[in-house]
JSON list of C-alpha atoms in Angstrom, two decimals:
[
{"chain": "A", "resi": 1, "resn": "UNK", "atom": "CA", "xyz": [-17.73, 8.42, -12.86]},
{"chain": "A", "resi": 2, "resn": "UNK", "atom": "CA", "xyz": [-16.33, 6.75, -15.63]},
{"chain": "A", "resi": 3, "resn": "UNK", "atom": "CA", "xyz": [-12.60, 6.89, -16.78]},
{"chain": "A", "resi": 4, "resn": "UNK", "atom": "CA", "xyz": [-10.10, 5.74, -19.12]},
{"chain": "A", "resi": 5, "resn": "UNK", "atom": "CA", "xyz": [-7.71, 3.74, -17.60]},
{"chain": "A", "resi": 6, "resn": "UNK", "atom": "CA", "xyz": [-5.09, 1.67, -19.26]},
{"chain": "A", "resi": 7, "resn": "UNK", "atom": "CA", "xyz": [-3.12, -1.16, -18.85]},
{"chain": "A", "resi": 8, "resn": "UNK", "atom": "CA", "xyz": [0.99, -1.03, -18.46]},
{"chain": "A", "resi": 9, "resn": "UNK", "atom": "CA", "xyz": [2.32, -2.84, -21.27]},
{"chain": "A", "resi": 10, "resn": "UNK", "atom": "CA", "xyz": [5.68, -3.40, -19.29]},
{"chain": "A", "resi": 11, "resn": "UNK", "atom": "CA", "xyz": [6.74, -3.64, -15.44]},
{"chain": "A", "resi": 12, "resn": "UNK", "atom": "CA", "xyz": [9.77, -4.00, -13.36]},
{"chain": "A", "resi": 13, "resn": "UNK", "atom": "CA", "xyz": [11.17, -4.32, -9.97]},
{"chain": "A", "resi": 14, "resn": "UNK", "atom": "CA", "xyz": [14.09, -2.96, -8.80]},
{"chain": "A", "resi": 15, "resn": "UNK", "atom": "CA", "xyz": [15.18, -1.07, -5.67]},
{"chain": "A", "resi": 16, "resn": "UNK", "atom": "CA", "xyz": [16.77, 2.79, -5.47]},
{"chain": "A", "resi": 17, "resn": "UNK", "atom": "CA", "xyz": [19.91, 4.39, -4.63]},
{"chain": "A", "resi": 18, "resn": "UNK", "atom": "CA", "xyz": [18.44, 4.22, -0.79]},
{"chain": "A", "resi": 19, "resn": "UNK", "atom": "CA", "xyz": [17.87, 0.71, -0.97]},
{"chain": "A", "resi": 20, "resn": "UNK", "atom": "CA", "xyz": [13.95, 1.23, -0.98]},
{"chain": "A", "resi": 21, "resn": "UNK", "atom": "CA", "xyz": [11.71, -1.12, -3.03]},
{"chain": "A", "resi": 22, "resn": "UNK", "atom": "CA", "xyz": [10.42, 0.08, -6.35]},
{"chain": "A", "resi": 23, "resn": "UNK", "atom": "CA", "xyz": [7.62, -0.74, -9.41]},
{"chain": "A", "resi": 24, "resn": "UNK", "atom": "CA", "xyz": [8.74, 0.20, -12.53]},
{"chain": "A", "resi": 25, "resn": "UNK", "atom": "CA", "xyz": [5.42, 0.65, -15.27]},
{"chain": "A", "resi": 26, "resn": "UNK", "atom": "CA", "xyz": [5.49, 1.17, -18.83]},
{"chain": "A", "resi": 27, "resn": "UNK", "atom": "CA", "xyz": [1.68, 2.84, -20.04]},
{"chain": "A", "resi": 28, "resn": "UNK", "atom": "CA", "xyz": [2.65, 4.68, -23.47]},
{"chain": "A", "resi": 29, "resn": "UNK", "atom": "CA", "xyz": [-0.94, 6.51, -23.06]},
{"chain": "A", "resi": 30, "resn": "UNK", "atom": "CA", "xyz": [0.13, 8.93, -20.78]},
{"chain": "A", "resi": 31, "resn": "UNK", "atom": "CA", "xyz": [2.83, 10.88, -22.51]},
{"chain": "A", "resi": 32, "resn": "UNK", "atom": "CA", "xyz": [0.77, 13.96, -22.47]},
{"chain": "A", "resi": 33, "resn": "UNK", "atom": "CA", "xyz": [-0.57, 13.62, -18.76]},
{"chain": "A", "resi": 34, "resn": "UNK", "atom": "CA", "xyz": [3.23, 12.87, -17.59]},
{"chain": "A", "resi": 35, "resn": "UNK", "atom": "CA", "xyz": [4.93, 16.12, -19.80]},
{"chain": "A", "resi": 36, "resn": "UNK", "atom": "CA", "xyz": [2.12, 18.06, -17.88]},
{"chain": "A", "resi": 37, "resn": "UNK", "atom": "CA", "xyz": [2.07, 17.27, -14.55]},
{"chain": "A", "resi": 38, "resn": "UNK", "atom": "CA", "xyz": [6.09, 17.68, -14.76]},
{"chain": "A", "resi": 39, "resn": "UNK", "atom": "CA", "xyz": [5.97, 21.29, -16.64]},
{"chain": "A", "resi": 40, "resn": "UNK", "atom": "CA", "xyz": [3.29, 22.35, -13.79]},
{"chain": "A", "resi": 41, "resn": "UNK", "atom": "CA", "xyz": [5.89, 21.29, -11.15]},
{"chain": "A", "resi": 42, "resn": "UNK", "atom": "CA", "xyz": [2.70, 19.98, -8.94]},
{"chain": "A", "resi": 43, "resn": "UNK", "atom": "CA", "xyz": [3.79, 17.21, -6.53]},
{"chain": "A", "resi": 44, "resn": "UNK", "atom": "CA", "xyz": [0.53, 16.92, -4.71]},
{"chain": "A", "resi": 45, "resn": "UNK", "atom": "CA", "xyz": [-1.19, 14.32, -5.57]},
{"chain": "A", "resi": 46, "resn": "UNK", "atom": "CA", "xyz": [-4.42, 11.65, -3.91]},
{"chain": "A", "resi": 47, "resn": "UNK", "atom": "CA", "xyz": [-4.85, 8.09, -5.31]},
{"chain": "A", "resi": 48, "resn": "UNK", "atom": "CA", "xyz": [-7.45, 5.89, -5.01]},
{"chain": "A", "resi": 49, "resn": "UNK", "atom": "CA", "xyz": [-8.15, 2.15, -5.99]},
{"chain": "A", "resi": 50, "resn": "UNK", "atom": "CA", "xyz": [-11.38, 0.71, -7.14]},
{"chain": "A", "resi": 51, "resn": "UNK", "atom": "CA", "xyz": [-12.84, -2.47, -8.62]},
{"chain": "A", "resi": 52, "resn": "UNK", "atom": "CA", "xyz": [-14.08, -2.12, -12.08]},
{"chain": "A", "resi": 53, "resn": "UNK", "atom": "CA", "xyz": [-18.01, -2.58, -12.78]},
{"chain": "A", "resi": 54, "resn": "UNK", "atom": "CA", "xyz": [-17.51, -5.92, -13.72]},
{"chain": "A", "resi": 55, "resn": "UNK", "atom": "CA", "xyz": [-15.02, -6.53, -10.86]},
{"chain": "A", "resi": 56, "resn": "UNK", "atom": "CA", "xyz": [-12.75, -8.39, -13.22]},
{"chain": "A", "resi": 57, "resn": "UNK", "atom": "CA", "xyz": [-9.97, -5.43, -12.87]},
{"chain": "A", "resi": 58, "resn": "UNK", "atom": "CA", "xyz": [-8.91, -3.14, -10.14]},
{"chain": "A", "resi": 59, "resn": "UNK", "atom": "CA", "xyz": [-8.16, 0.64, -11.45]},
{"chain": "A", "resi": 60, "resn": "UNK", "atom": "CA", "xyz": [-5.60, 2.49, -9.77]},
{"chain": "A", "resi": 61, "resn": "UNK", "atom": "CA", "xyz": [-6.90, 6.73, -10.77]},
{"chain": "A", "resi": 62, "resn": "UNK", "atom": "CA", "xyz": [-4.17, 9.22, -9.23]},
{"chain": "A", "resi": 63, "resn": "UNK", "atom": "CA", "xyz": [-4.97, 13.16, -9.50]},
{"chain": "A", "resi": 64, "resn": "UNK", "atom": "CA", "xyz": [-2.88, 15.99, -8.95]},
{"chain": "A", "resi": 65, "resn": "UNK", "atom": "CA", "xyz": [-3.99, 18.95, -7.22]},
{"chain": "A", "resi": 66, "resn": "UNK", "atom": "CA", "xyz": [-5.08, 20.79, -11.31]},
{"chain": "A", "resi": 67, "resn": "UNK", "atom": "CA", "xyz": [-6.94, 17.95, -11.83]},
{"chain": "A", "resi": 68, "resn": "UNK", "atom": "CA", "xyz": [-4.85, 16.34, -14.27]},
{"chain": "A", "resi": 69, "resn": "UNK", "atom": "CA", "xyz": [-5.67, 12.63, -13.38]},
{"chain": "A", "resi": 70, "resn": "UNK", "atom": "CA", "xyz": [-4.63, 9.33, -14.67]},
{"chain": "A", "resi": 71, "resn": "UNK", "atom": "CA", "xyz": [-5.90, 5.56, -14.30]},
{"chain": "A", "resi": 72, "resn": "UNK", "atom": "CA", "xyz": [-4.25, 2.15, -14.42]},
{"chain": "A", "resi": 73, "resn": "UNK", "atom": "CA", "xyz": [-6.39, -0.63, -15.05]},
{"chain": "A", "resi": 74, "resn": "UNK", "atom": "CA", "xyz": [-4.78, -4.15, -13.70]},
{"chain": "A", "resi": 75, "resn": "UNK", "atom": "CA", "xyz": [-6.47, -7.32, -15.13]},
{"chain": "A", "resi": 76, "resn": "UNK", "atom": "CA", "xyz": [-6.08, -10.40, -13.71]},
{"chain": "A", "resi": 77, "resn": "UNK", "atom": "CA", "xyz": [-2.78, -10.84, -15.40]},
{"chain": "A", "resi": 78, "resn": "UNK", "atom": "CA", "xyz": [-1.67, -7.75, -13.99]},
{"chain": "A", "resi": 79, "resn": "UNK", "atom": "CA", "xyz": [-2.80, -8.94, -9.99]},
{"chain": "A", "resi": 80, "resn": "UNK", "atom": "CA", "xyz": [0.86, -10.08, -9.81]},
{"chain": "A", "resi": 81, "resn": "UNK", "atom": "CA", "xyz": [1.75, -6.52, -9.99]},
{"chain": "A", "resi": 82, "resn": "UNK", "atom": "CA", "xyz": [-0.91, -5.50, -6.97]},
{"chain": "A", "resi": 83, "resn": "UNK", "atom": "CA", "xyz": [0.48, -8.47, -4.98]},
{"chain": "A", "resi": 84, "resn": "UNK", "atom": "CA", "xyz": [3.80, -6.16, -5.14]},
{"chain": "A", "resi": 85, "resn": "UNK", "atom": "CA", "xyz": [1.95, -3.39, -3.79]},
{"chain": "A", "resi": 86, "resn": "UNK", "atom": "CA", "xyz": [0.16, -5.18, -0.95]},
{"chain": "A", "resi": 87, "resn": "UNK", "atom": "CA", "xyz": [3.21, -3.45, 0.94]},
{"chain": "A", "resi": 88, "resn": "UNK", "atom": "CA", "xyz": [3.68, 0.08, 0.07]},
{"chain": "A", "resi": 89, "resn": "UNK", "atom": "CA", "xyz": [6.22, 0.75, -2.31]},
{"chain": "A", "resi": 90, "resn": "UNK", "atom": "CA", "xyz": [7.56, 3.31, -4.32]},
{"chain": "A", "resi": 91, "resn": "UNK", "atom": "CA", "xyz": [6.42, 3.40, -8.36]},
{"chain": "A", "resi": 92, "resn": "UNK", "atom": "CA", "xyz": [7.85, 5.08, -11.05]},
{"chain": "A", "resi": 93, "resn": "UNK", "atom": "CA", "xyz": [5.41, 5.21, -14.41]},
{"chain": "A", "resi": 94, "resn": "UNK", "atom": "CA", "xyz": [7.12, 5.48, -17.33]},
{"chain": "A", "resi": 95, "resn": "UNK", "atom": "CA", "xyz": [6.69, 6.76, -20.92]},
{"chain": "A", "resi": 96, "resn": "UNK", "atom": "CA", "xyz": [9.52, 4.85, -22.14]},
{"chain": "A", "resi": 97, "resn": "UNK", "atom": "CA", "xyz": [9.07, 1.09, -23.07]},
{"chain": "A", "resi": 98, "resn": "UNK", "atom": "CA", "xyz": [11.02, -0.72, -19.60]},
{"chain": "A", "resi": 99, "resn": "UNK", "atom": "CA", "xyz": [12.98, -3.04, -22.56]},
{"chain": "A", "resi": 100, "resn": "UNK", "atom": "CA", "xyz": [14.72, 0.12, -24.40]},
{"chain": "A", "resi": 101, "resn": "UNK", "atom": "CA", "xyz": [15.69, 1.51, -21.04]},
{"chain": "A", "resi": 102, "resn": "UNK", "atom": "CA", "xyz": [17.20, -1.79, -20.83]},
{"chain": "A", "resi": 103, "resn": "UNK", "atom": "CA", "xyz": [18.94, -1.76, -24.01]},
{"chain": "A", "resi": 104, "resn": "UNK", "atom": "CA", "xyz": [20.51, 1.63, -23.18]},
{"chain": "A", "resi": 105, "resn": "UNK", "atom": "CA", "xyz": [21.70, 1.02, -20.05]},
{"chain": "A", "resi": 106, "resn": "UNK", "atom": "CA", "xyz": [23.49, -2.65, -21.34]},
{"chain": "A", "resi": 107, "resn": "UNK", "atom": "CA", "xyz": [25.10, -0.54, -24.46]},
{"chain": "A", "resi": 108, "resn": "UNK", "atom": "CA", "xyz": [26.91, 2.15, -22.53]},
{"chain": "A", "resi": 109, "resn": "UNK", "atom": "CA", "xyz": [27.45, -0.65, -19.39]},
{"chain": "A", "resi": 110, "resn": "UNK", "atom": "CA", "xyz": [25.32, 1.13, -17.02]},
{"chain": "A", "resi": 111, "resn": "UNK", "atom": "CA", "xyz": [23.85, -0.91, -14.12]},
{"chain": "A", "resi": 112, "resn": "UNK", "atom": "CA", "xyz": [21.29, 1.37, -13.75]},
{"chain": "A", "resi": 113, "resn": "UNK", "atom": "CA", "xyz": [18.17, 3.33, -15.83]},
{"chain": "A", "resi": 114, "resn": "UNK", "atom": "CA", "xyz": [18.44, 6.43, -17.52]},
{"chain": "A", "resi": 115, "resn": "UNK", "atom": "CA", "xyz": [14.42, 7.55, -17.40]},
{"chain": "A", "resi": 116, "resn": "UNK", "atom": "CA", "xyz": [13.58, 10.73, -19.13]},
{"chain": "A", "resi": 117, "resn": "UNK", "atom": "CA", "xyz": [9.56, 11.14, -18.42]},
{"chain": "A", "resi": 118, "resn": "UNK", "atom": "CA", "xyz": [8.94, 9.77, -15.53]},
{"chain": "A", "resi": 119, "resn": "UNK", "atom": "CA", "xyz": [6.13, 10.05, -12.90]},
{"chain": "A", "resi": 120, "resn": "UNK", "atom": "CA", "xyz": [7.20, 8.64, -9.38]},
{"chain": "A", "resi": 121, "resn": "UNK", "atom": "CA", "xyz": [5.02, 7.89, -6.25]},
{"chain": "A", "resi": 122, "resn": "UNK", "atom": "CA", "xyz": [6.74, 7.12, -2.64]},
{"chain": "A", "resi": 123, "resn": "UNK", "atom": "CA", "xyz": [4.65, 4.49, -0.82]},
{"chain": "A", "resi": 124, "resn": "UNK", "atom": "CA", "xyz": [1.91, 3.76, -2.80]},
{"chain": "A", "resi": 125, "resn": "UNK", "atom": "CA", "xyz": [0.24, 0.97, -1.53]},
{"chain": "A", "resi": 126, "resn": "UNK", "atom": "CA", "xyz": [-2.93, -1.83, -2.63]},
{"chain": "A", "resi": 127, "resn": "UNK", "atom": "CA", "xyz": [-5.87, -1.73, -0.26]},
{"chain": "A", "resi": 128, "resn": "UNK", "atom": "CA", "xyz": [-9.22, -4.12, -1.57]},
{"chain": "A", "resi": 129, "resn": "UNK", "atom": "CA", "xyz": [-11.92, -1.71, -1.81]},
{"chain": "A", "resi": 130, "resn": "UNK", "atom": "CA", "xyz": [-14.16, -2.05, 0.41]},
{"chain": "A", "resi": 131, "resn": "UNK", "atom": "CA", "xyz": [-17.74, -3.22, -0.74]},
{"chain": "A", "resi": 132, "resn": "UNK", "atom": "CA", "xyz": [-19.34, 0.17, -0.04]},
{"chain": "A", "resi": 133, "resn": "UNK", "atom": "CA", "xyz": [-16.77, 1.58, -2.80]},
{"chain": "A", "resi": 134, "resn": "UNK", "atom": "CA", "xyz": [-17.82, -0.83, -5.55]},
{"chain": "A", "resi": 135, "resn": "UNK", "atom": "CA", "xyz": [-21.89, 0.11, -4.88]}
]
């Protein structure tokens, strides 16, 4: 199956209101897929990891129960970011580049973000694929 994944052009760490962990990405690509899955008000979704054909990348493809599905590539200098999710953690992927949210929140003296479209995951977590999954 092939599919379009892309790589976050931004990331952040940072933990929640309830103290948990959390991944903050930046992928512009996925305006559209992020607008629909919150106007459809699905929260069901599956994810799955895999190794690219090349198995220089490892794709992270998430789909929602109306198959709306998206796919985050993570090159090597990206396998930073999957050491972070080696223990499961909770992700939020945003539309908005990670450096204006910053700029906002230091203008009006905020020490938090103000996200608009946002997609968030509780507990997502890295497993290595197992051999049989890369055949």
């Amino acid at each position: 199956m092939f599919t379009q994944a892309y790589t976050p052009e931004q990331s952040a760490f940072g933990k929640l209101e309830n103290g948990r962990d959390v991944l903050i990405l930046y992928v512009k690509e996925f305006s559209e897929e992020v607008r629909a899955v919150n106007q459809s008000g699905l929260s069901g979704y599956t994810y799955n990891w895999f190794a690219t054909e090349q198995k220089d990348a490892y794709v992270l493809q998430v789909i929602w129960e109306n198959e709306i599905h998206i796919a985050i590539r993570f090159n090597s200098q990206h396998f930073g970011l999957i050491d972070q999710l080696h223990e499961p953690k909770d992700v939020i992927l945003t539309t908005t580049p990670i450096s204006v949210l910053m700029e906002k929140a230091q203008k009006s003296d905020y020490n938090f973000l103000e996200f608009c479209d946002v997609l968030t995951f509780s507990h997502l977590s890295f497993s290595v694929p197992s051999l049989e999954d890369q055949s």
